[in-house]
Coordinates of C-alpha atoms and ligand atoms in Angstrom, one line a residue:
M1427 CA 10.8 17.8 -7.9
S1428 CA 10.2 14.7 -10.0
M1429 CA 13.1 12.2 -9.8
L1430 CA 14.4 9.4 -11.9
Q1431 CA 15.1 6.0 -10.2
L1432 CA 18.5 4.8 -11.6
E1433 CA 19.5 1.1 -11.2
V1434 CA 22.8 0.0 -12.6
V1435 CA 23.0 -3.8 -12.3
T1436 CA 25.7 -6.4 -13.2
P1437 CA 25.6 -10.2 -12.8
D1438 CA 27.5 -9.7 -9.5
K1439 CA 25.9 -6.7 -7.9
T1440 CA 23.9 -3.5 -7.9
V1441 CA 26.4 -0.8 -8.6
V1442 CA 24.0 2.2 -8.4
S1443 CA 20.5 2.4 -6.9
A1444 CA 19.5 6.0 -6.4
Q1445 CA 17.0 8.8 -7.0
V1446 CA 18.6 11.1 -9.5
E1447 CA 17.8 14.3 -11.4
M1448 CA 19.1 13.1 -14.7
A1449 CA 21.4 10.6 -16.4
V1450 CA 23.4 10.5 -19.7
C1451 CA 24.0 7.0 -21.2
P1452 CA 26.6 5.8 -23.7
G1453 CA 24.2 4.6 -26.4
V1454 CA 25.6 2.7 -29.4
M1455 CA 24.2 5.5 -31.6
G1456 CA 25.6 8.2 -29.3
E1457 CA 25.0 9.6 -25.9
F1458 CA 21.4 10.2 -24.8
G1459 CA 20.0 12.0 -21.7
V1460 CA 17.2 10.6 -19.6
L1461 CA 15.0 12.9 -17.4
P1462 CA 12.2 11.7 -15.1
H1463 CA 9.5 12.0 -17.8
H1464 CA 11.4 10.4 -20.6
V1465 CA 9.3 8.2 -23.0
S1466 CA 9.8 4.4 -22.7
L1467 CA 12.8 3.2 -24.6
L1468 CA 15.2 0.3 -24.8
S1469 CA 18.8 1.0 -26.1
A1470 CA 22.0 -1.0 -26.5
L1471 CA 25.0 0.7 -24.8
K1472 CA 28.6 0.7 -25.8
I1473 CA 31.7 0.7 -23.6
G1474 CA 31.6 4.2 -22.0
N1475 CA 30.8 6.5 -19.2
L1476 CA 27.3 6.8 -17.7
R1477 CA 27.0 10.0 -15.8
Y1478 CA 24.2 11.1 -13.5
T1479 CA 23.4 13.9 -11.2
E1480 CA 22.3 13.2 -7.7
G1481 CA 21.6 16.0 -5.2
G1482 CA 23.3 18.4 -7.7
K1483 CA 26.5 16.4 -7.7
Q1484 CA 27.7 14.6 -10.9
H1485 CA 28.8 11.0 -10.7
N1486 CA 30.5 8.9 -13.4
V1487 CA 30.2 5.1 -13.9
F1488 CA 32.2 3.0 -16.3
I1489 CA 29.9 0.7 -18.3
S1490 CA 31.2 -2.3 -20.3
G1491 CA 28.3 -2.0 -22.7
G1492 CA 24.9 -3.6 -22.2
F1493 CA 21.3 -2.3 -22.2
A1494 CA 19.4 0.7 -20.9
D1495 CA 15.6 0.4 -20.3
V1496 CA 13.6 3.4 -19.5
N1497 CA 10.1 2.8 -18.2
N1498 CA 7.8 4.8 -15.9
K1499 CA 10.5 7.0 -14.3
V1500 CA 12.9 4.1 -13.8
L1501 CA 16.1 3.8 -15.8
T1502 CA 17.6 0.3 -15.5
V1503 CA 21.1 -0.3 -16.9
L1504 CA 22.2 -3.9 -17.3
A1505 CA 25.9 -4.3 -17.9
E1506 CA 28.4 -7.2 -17.9
S1507 CA 30.6 -5.0 -15.7
A1508 CA 30.3 -1.5 -14.2
E1509 CA 32.2 0.5 -11.6
L1510 CA 31.8 3.9 -10.1
A1511 CA 34.7 6.2 -11.0
E1512 CA 36.1 6.1 -7.5
D1513 CA 36.1 2.3 -7.4
I1514 CA 38.2 1.8 -10.5
D1515 CA 41.5 0.2 -9.9
T1516 CA 43.7 2.3 -12.3
A1517 CA 46.8 0.0 -11.9
R1518 CA 44.6 -3.0 -12.9
A1519 CA 43.3 -1.1 -15.9
Q1520 CA 46.8 0.0 -16.9
A1521 CA 48.0 -3.6 -16.7
A1522 CA 44.9 -4.8 -18.8
K1523 CA 45.7 -2.0 -21.4
E1524 CA 49.4 -3.1 -21.7
R1525 CA 48.4 -6.8 -21.9
A1526 CA 45.9 -6.1 -24.7
E1527 CA 48.3 -3.9 -26.6
K1528 CA 50.9 -6.7 -26.5
R1529 CA 48.4 -9.2 -27.8
L1530 CA 47.4 -6.9 -30.6
A1531 CA 51.0 -6.3 -31.6
S1532 CA 51.9 -10.0 -31.6
Q1533 CA 52.0 -12.0 -34.8
A1534 CA 51.0 -15.2 -33.0
D1535 CA 48.1 -17.1 -34.7
D1536 CA 46.3 -17.9 -31.4
V1537 CA 45.6 -14.2 -30.6
D1538 CA 41.9 -13.4 -30.8
H1539 CA 42.1 -9.8 -32.1
A1540 CA 38.5 -8.9 -31.5
R1541 CA 38.7 -10.0 -27.9
A1542 CA 42.0 -8.1 -27.3
E1543 CA 40.5 -5.0 -29.0
A1544 CA 37.5 -5.1 -26.7
A1545 CA 39.7 -5.6 -23.6
L1546 CA 41.8 -2.6 -24.8
Q1547 CA 38.7 -0.4 -25.2
R1548 CA 37.5 -1.3 -21.7
A1549 CA 40.9 -0.5 -20.2
V1550 CA 41.2 2.8 -22.0
E1551 CA 37.7 3.8 -21.0
R1552 CA 38.3 2.8 -17.3
L1553 CA 41.4 5.0 -17.2
H1554 CA 39.3 7.9 -18.7
V1555 CA 36.4 7.5 -16.3
A1556 CA 38.8 7.1 -13.3
Q1557 CA 40.2 10.6 -14.1
L1558 CA 36.7 12.1 -13.6
R1559 CA 36.4 11.1 -10.0
Ligands
ATP830 P1 40.9 -7.4 -16.4 O1 41.7 -8.1 -17.5 O2 41.7 -6.5 -15.5 O3 40.0 -8.5 -15.6 P2 38.5 -6.9 -17.9 O4 38.1 -5.7 -18.8 O5 38.7 -8.2 -18.7 O6 39.8 -6.5 -17.1 P3 35.9 -7.3 -17.0 O7 35.6 -8.6 -17.6 O8 35.3 -6.1 -17.6 O9 37.4 -7.1 -16.8 O10 35.4 -7.3 -15.4 C1 35.6 -8.4 -14.6 C2 35.3 -7.9 -13.1 O11 36.4 -7.2 -12.6 C3 34.0 -7.0 -13.0 O12 33.4 -7.3 -11.8 C4 34.6 -5.6 -13.0 O13 33.8 -4.7 -12.3 C5 36.0 -5.8 -12.3 N1 37.0 -4.9 -12.8 C6 37.8 -5.1 -14.0 N2 38.7 -4.2 -14.1 C7 38.6 -3.4 -13.0 C8 39.2 -2.2 -12.6 N3 40.2 -1.6 -13.3 N4 38.8 -1.6 -11.4 C9 37.8 -2.2 -10.7 N5 37.2 -3.2 -11.0 C10 37.5 -3.9 -12.2

């Protein structure tokens, strides 16, 4: 059976390096599936869940947004941060969520709303992906 090589890489580490049957990426225009013979493509990713099937088992990975490159049976995902569902620290994500919510509710002038909104989205999505472990 033809396989897809999946590489999920952040500035710190390689989060996934595996031969997989298929993967589904959180594209900015919606989810898209990648099979071994997919045409070449480059797509921006949003904060979301990257799921893939390896040996018949589904895995879930939180992705903070980034890029997916499909070329010659290799899917490379470059993300600022990424964690396998089982490696997500839910207490940390819950704390990040509460911090971001407080900032968004505050009337203080020095709050960067776009930054707090992005932090909130990451925290909410981490809690979602962690539930899929
Ligand atoms: P926090 O405010 O908790 O740092 P954040 O969304 O700002 O959350 P990021 O900038 O996305 O964090 O990630 C910084 C580093 O910490 C990355 O290496 C990321 O994988 C890791 N990380 C962040 N939150 C978690 C979590 N809940 N569980 C596991 N690793 C995490």
